[in-house]
PDB file of C-alpha atoms in Angstrom:
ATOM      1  CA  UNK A  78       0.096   8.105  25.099  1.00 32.00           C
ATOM      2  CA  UNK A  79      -3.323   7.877  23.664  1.00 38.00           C
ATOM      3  CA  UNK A  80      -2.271   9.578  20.372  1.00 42.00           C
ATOM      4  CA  UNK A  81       1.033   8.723  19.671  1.00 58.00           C
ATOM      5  CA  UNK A  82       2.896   5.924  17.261  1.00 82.00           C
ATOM      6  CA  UNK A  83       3.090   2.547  18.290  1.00 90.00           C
ATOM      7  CA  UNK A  84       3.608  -0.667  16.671  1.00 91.00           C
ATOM      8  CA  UNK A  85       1.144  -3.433  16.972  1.00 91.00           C
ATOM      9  CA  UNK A  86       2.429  -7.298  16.651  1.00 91.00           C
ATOM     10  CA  UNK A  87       1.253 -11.045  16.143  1.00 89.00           C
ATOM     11  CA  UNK A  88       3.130 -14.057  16.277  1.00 90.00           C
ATOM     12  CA  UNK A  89       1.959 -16.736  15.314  1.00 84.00           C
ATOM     13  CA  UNK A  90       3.350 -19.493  17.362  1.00 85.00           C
ATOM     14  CA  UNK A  91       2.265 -19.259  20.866  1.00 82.00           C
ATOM     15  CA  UNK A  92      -0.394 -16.757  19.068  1.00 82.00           C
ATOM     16  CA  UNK A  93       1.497 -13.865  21.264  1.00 90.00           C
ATOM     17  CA  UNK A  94       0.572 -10.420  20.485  1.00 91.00           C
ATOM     18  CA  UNK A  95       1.304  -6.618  22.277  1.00 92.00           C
ATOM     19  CA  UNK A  96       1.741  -3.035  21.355  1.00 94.00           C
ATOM     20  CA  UNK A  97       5.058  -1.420  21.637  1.00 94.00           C
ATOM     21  CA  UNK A  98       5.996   2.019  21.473  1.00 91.00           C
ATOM     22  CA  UNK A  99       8.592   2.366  19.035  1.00 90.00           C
ATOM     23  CA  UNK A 100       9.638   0.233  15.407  1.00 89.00           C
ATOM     24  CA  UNK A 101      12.823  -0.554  17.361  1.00 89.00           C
ATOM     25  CA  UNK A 102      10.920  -2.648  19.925  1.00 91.00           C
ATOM     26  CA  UNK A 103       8.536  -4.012  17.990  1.00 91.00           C
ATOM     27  CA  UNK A 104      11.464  -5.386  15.229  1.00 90.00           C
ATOM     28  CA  UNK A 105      13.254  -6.930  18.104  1.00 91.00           C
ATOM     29  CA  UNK A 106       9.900  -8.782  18.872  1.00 93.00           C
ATOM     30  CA  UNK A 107       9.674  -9.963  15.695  1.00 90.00           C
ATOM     31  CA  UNK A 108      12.793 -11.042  14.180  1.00 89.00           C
ATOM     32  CA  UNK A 109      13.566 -14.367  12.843  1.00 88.00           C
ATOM     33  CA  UNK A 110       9.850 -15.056  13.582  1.00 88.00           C
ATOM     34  CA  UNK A 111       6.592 -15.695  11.772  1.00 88.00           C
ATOM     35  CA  UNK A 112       4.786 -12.932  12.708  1.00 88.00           C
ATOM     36  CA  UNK A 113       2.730  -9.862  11.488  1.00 87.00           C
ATOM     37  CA  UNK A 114       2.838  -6.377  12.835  1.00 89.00           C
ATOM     38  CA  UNK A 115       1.426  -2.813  11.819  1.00 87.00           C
ATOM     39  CA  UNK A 116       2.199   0.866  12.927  1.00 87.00           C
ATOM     40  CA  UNK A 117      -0.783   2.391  14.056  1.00 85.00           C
ATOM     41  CA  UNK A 118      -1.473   6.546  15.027  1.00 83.00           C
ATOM     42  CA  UNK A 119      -3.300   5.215  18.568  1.00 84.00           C
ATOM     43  CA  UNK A 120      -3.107   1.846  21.173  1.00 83.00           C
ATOM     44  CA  UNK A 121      -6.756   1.902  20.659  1.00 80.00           C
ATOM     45  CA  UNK A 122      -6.442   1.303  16.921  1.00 81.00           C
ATOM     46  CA  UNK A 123      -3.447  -1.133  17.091  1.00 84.00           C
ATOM     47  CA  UNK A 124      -5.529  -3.164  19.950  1.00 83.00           C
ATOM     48  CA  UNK A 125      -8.517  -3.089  17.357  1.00 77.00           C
ATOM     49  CA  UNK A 126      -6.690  -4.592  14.691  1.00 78.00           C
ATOM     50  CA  UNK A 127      -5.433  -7.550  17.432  1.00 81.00           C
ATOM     51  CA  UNK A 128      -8.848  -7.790  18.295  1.00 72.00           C
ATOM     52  CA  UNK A 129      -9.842  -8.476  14.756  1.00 68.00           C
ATOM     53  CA  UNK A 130      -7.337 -11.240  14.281  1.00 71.00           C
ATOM     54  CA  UNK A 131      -4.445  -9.171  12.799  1.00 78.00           C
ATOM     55  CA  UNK A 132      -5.335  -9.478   9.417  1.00 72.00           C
ATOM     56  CA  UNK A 133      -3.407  -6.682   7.475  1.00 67.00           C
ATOM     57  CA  UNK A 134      -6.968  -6.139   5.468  1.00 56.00           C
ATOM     58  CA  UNK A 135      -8.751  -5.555   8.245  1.00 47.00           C
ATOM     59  CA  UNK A 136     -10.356  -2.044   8.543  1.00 46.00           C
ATOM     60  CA  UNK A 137     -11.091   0.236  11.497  1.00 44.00           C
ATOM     61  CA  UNK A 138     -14.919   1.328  11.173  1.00 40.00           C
ATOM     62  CA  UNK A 139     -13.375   4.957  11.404  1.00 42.00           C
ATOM     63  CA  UNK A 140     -10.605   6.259   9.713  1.00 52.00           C
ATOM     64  CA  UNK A 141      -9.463   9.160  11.021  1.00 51.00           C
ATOM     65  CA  UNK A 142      -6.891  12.297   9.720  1.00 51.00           C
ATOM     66  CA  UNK A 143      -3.314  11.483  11.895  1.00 49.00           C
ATOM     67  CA  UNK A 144      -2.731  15.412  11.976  1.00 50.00           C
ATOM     68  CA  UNK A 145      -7.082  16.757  12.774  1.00 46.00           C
ATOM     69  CA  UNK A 146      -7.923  13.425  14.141  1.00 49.00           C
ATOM     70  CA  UNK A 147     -11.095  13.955  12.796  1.00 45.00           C
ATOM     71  CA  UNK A 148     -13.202  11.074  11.007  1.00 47.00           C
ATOM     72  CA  UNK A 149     -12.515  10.726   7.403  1.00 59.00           C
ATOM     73  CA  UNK A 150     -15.059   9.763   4.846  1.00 69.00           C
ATOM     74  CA  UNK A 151     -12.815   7.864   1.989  1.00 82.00           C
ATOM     75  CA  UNK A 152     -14.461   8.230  -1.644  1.00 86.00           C
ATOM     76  CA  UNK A 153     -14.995   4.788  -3.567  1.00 89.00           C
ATOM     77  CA  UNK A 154     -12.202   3.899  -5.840  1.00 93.00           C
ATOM     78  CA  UNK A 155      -8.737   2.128  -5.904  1.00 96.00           C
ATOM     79  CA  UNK A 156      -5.761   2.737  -3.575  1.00 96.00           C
ATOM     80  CA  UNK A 157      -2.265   1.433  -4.109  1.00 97.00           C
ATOM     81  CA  UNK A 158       0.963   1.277  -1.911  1.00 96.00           C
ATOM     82  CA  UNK A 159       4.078  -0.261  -1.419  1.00 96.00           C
ATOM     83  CA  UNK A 160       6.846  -0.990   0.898  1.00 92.00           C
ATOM     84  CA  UNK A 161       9.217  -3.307   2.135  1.00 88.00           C
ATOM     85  CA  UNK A 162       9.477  -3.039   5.930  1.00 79.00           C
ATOM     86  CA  UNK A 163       9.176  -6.729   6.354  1.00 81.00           C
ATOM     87  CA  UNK A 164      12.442  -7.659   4.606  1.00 81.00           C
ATOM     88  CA  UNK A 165      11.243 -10.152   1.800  1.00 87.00           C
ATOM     89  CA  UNK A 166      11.490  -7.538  -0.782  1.00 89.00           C
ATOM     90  CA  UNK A 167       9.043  -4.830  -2.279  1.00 93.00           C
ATOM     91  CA  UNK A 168       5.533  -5.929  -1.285  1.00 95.00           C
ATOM     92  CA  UNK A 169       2.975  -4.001  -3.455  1.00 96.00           C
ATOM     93  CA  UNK A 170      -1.575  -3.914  -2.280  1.00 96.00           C
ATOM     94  CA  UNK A 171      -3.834  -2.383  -3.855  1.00 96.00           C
ATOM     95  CA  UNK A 172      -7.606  -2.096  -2.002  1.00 93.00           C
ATOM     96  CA  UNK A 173     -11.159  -0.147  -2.618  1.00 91.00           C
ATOM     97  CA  UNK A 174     -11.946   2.570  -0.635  1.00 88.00           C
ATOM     98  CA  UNK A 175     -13.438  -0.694   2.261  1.00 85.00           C
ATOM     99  CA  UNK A 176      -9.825  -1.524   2.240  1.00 86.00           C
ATOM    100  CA  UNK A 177     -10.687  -5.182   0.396  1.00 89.00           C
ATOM    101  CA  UNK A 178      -8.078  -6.430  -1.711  1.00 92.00           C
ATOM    102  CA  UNK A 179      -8.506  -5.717  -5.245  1.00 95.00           C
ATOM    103  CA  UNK A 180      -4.917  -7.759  -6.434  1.00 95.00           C
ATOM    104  CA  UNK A 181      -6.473 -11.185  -7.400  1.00 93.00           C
ATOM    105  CA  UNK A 182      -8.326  -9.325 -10.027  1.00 94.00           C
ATOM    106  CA  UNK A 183      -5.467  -9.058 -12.105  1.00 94.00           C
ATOM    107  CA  UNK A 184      -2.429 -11.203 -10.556  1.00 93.00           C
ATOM    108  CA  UNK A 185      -2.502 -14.681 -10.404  1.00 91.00           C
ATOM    109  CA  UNK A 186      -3.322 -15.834  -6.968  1.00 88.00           C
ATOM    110  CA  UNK A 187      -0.013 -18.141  -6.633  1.00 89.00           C
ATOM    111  CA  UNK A 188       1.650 -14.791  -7.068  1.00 90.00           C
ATOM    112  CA  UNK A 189       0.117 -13.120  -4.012  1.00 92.00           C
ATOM    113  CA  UNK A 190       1.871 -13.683  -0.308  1.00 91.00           C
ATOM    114  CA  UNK A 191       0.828 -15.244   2.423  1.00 86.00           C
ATOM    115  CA  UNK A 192      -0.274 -11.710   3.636  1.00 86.00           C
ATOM    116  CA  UNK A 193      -2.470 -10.993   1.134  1.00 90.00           C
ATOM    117  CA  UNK A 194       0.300  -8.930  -1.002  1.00 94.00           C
ATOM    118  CA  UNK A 195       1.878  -8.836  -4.689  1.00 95.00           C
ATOM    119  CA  UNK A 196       6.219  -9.184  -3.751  1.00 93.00           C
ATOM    120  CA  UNK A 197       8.808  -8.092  -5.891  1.00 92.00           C
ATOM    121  CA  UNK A 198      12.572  -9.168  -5.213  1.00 87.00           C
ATOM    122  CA  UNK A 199      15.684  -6.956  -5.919  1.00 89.00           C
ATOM    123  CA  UNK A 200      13.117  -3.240  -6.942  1.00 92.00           C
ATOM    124  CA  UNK A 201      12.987  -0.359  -5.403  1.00 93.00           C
ATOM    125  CA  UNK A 202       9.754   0.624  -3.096  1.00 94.00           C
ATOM    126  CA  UNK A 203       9.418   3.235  -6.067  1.00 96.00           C
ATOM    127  CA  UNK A 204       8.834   0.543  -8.600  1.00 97.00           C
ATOM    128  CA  UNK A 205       6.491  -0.759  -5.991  1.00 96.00           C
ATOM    129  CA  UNK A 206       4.098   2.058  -5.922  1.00 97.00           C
ATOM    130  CA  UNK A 207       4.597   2.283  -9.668  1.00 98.00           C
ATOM    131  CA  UNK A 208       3.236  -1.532 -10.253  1.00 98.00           C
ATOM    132  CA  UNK A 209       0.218  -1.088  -7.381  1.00 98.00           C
ATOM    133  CA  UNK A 210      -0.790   2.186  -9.964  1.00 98.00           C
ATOM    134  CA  UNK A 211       0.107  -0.306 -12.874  1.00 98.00           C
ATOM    135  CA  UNK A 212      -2.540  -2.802 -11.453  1.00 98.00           C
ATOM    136  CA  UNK A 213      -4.827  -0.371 -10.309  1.00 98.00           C
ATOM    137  CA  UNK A 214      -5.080   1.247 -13.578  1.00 98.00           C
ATOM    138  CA  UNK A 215      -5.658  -2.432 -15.044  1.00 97.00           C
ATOM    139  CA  UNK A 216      -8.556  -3.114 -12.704  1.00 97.00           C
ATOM    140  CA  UNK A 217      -9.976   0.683 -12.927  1.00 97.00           C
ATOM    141  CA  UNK A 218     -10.349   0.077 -16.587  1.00 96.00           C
ATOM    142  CA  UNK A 219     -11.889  -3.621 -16.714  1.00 94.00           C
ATOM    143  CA  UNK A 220     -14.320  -2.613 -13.819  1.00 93.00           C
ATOM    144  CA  UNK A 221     -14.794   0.991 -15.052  1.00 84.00           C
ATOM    145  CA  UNK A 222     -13.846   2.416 -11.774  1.00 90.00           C
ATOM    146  CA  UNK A 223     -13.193   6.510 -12.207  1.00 93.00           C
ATOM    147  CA  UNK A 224     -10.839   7.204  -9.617  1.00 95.00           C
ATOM    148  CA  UNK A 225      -7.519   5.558  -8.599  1.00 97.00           C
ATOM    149  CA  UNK A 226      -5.570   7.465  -5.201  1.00 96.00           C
ATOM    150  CA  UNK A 227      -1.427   6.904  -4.286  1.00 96.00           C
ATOM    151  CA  UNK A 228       0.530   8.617  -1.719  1.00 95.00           C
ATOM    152  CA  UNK A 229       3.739   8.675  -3.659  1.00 95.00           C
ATOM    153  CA  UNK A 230       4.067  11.616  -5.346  1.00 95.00           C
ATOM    154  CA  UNK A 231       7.563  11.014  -8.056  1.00 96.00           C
ATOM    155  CA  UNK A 232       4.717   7.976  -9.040  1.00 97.00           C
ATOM    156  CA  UNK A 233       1.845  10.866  -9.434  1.00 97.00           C
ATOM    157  CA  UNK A 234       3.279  13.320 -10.698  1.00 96.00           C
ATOM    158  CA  UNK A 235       5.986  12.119 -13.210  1.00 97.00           C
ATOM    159  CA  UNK A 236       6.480   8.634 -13.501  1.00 97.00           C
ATOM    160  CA  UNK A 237       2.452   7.807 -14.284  1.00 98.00           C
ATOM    161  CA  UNK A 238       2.825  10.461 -17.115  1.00 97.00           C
ATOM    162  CA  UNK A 239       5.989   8.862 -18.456  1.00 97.00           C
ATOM    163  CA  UNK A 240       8.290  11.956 -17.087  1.00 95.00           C
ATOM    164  CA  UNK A 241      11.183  10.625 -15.638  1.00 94.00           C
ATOM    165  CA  UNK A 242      15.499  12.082 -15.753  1.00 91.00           C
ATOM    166  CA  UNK A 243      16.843   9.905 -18.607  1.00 87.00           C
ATOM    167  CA  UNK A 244      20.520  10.856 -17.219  1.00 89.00           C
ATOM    168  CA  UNK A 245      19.403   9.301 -13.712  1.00 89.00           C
ATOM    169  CA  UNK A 246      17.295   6.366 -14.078  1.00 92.00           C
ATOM    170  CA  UNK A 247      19.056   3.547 -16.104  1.00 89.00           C
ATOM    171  CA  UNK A 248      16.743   0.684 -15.175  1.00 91.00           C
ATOM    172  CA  UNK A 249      15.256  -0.904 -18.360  1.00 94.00           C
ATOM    173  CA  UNK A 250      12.552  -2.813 -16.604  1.00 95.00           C
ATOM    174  CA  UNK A 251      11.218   0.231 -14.290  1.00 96.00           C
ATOM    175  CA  UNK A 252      11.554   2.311 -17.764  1.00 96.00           C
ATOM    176  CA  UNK A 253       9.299  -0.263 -19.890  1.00 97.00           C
ATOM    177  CA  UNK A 254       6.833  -0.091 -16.502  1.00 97.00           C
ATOM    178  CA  UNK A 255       6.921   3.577 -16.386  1.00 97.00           C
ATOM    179  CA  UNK A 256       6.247   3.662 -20.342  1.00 97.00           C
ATOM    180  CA  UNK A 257       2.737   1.023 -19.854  1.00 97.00           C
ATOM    181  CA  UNK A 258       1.496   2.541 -16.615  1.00 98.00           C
ATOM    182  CA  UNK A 259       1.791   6.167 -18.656  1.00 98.00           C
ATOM    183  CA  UNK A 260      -0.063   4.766 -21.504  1.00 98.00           C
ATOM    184  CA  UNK A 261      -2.578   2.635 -19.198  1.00 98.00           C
ATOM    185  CA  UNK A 262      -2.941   6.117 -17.655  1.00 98.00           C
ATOM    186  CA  UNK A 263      -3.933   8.213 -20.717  1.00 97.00           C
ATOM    187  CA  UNK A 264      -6.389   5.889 -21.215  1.00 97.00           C
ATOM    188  CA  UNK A 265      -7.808   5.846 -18.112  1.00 97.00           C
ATOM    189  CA  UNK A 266      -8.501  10.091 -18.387  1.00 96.00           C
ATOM    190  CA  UNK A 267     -10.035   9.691 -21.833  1.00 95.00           C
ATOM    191  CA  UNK A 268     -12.361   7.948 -19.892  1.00 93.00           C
ATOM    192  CA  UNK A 269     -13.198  10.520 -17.509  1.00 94.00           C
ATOM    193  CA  UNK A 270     -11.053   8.600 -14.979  1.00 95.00           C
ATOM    194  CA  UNK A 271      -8.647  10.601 -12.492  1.00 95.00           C
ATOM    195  CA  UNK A 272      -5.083   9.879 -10.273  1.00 96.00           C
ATOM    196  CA  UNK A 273      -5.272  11.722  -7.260  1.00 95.00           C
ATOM    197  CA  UNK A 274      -2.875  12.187  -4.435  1.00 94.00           C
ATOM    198  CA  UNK A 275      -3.908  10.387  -0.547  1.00 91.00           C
ATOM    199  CA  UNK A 276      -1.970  11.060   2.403  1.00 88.00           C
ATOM    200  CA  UNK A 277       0.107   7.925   3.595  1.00 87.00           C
ATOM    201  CA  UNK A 278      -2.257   8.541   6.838  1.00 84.00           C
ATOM    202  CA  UNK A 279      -5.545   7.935   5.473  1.00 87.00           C
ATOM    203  CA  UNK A 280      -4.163   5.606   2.860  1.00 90.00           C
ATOM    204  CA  UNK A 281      -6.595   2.149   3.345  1.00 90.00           C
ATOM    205  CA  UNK A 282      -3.513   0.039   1.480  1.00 92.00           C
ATOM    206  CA  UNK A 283      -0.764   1.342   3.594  1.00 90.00           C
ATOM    207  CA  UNK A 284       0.911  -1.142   4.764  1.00 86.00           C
ATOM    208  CA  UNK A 285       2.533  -0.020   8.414  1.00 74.00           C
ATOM    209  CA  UNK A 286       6.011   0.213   7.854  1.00 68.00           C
ATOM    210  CA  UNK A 287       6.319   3.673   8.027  1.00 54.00           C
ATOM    211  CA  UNK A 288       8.897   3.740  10.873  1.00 44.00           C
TER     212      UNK A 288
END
């Protein structure tokens, strides 16, 4: 069981933690409580993260390839994600390549969560990962950073350029987003800067909902 998925969890009255073996188990656990929890690609990473207090920030010293298993070496820059696993809408991070929160640069600090994340009621997890590249092409070009990496691909590869089906997306406000981040974007390569594809694996700002 050494490699497979499990699902790591925190709650914080009683401070009771475990690792369970399947997102099933672990939202049972959880429910209705006040609690964090993480998917992890080993027990000995999820029991590393409980060791280090469950913070979602906190890093594993090695990151390593889910498919090779073999150490990965991430390149300095700005990673984004989103998702909405734990139910209070589209929660959106964006980290360096240490896996340190980057949001406060740019979002007012009354506007981050309680764990540590930018939320957006009532949007999609796609107009999640389009505001983390949003931000992360705001910070990239105040701190002259040169490369910004997402593991959502429609984001990547059409919605960052402003390419999106006119007959299929009707939402004004993910339109006007897609329209700034494309902009924000062009900018950003004039600079020298590039958007590069991550696996969700070796992502540092996933956020472990991936069920």
């Amino acid at each position: 069981m050494a490699s497979s998925k499990c699902y790591a969890y925190y709650i914080e009255e009683g401070s009771i933690s475990g690792i369970v073996e399947s997102w099933g188990e672990c939202e049972m656990i959880v429910k209705g409580q006040k609690a964090r929890y993480k998917g992890f690609k080993s027990q000995h990473e999820a029991q590393t993260w409980l060791n280090l207090g469950a913070i979602y920030d906190a890093k594993l010293k090695v990151t390593k390839n889910k498919s090779t298993g073999l150490s990965l070496t991430l390149k300095k820059g700005l990673y984004f994600d989103a998702g909405t696993g734990r139910g209070i809408g589209t929660e959106v991070r964006v980290v360096n390549e240490k896996g340190e929160n980057q949001l406060e640069k740019v979002v007012p600090s009354e506007k981050i969560n309680p764990y540590g994340n930018y939320t957006t009621e009532g949007k999609t997890n796609n107009f999640g990962e389009l505001l983390g590249c949003y931000i992360a092409l705001k910070i990239a070009l105040n701190e002259e950073h040169h490369t910004i990496f997402g593991d959502s691909k429609l984001v990547l590869e059409y919605w960052s350029k402003g390419r999106y089906n006119k007959n299929n997306l009707k939402d004004s406000e993910t339109i006007e987003l897609i329209e700034r981040v494309a902009k924000l974007r062009a900018e950003f390569e004039v600079k020298g800067g590039e958007v590069l594809y991550i696996s969700g694996d070796d992502n540092p700002a996933d956020l472990g909902f991936h069920k």
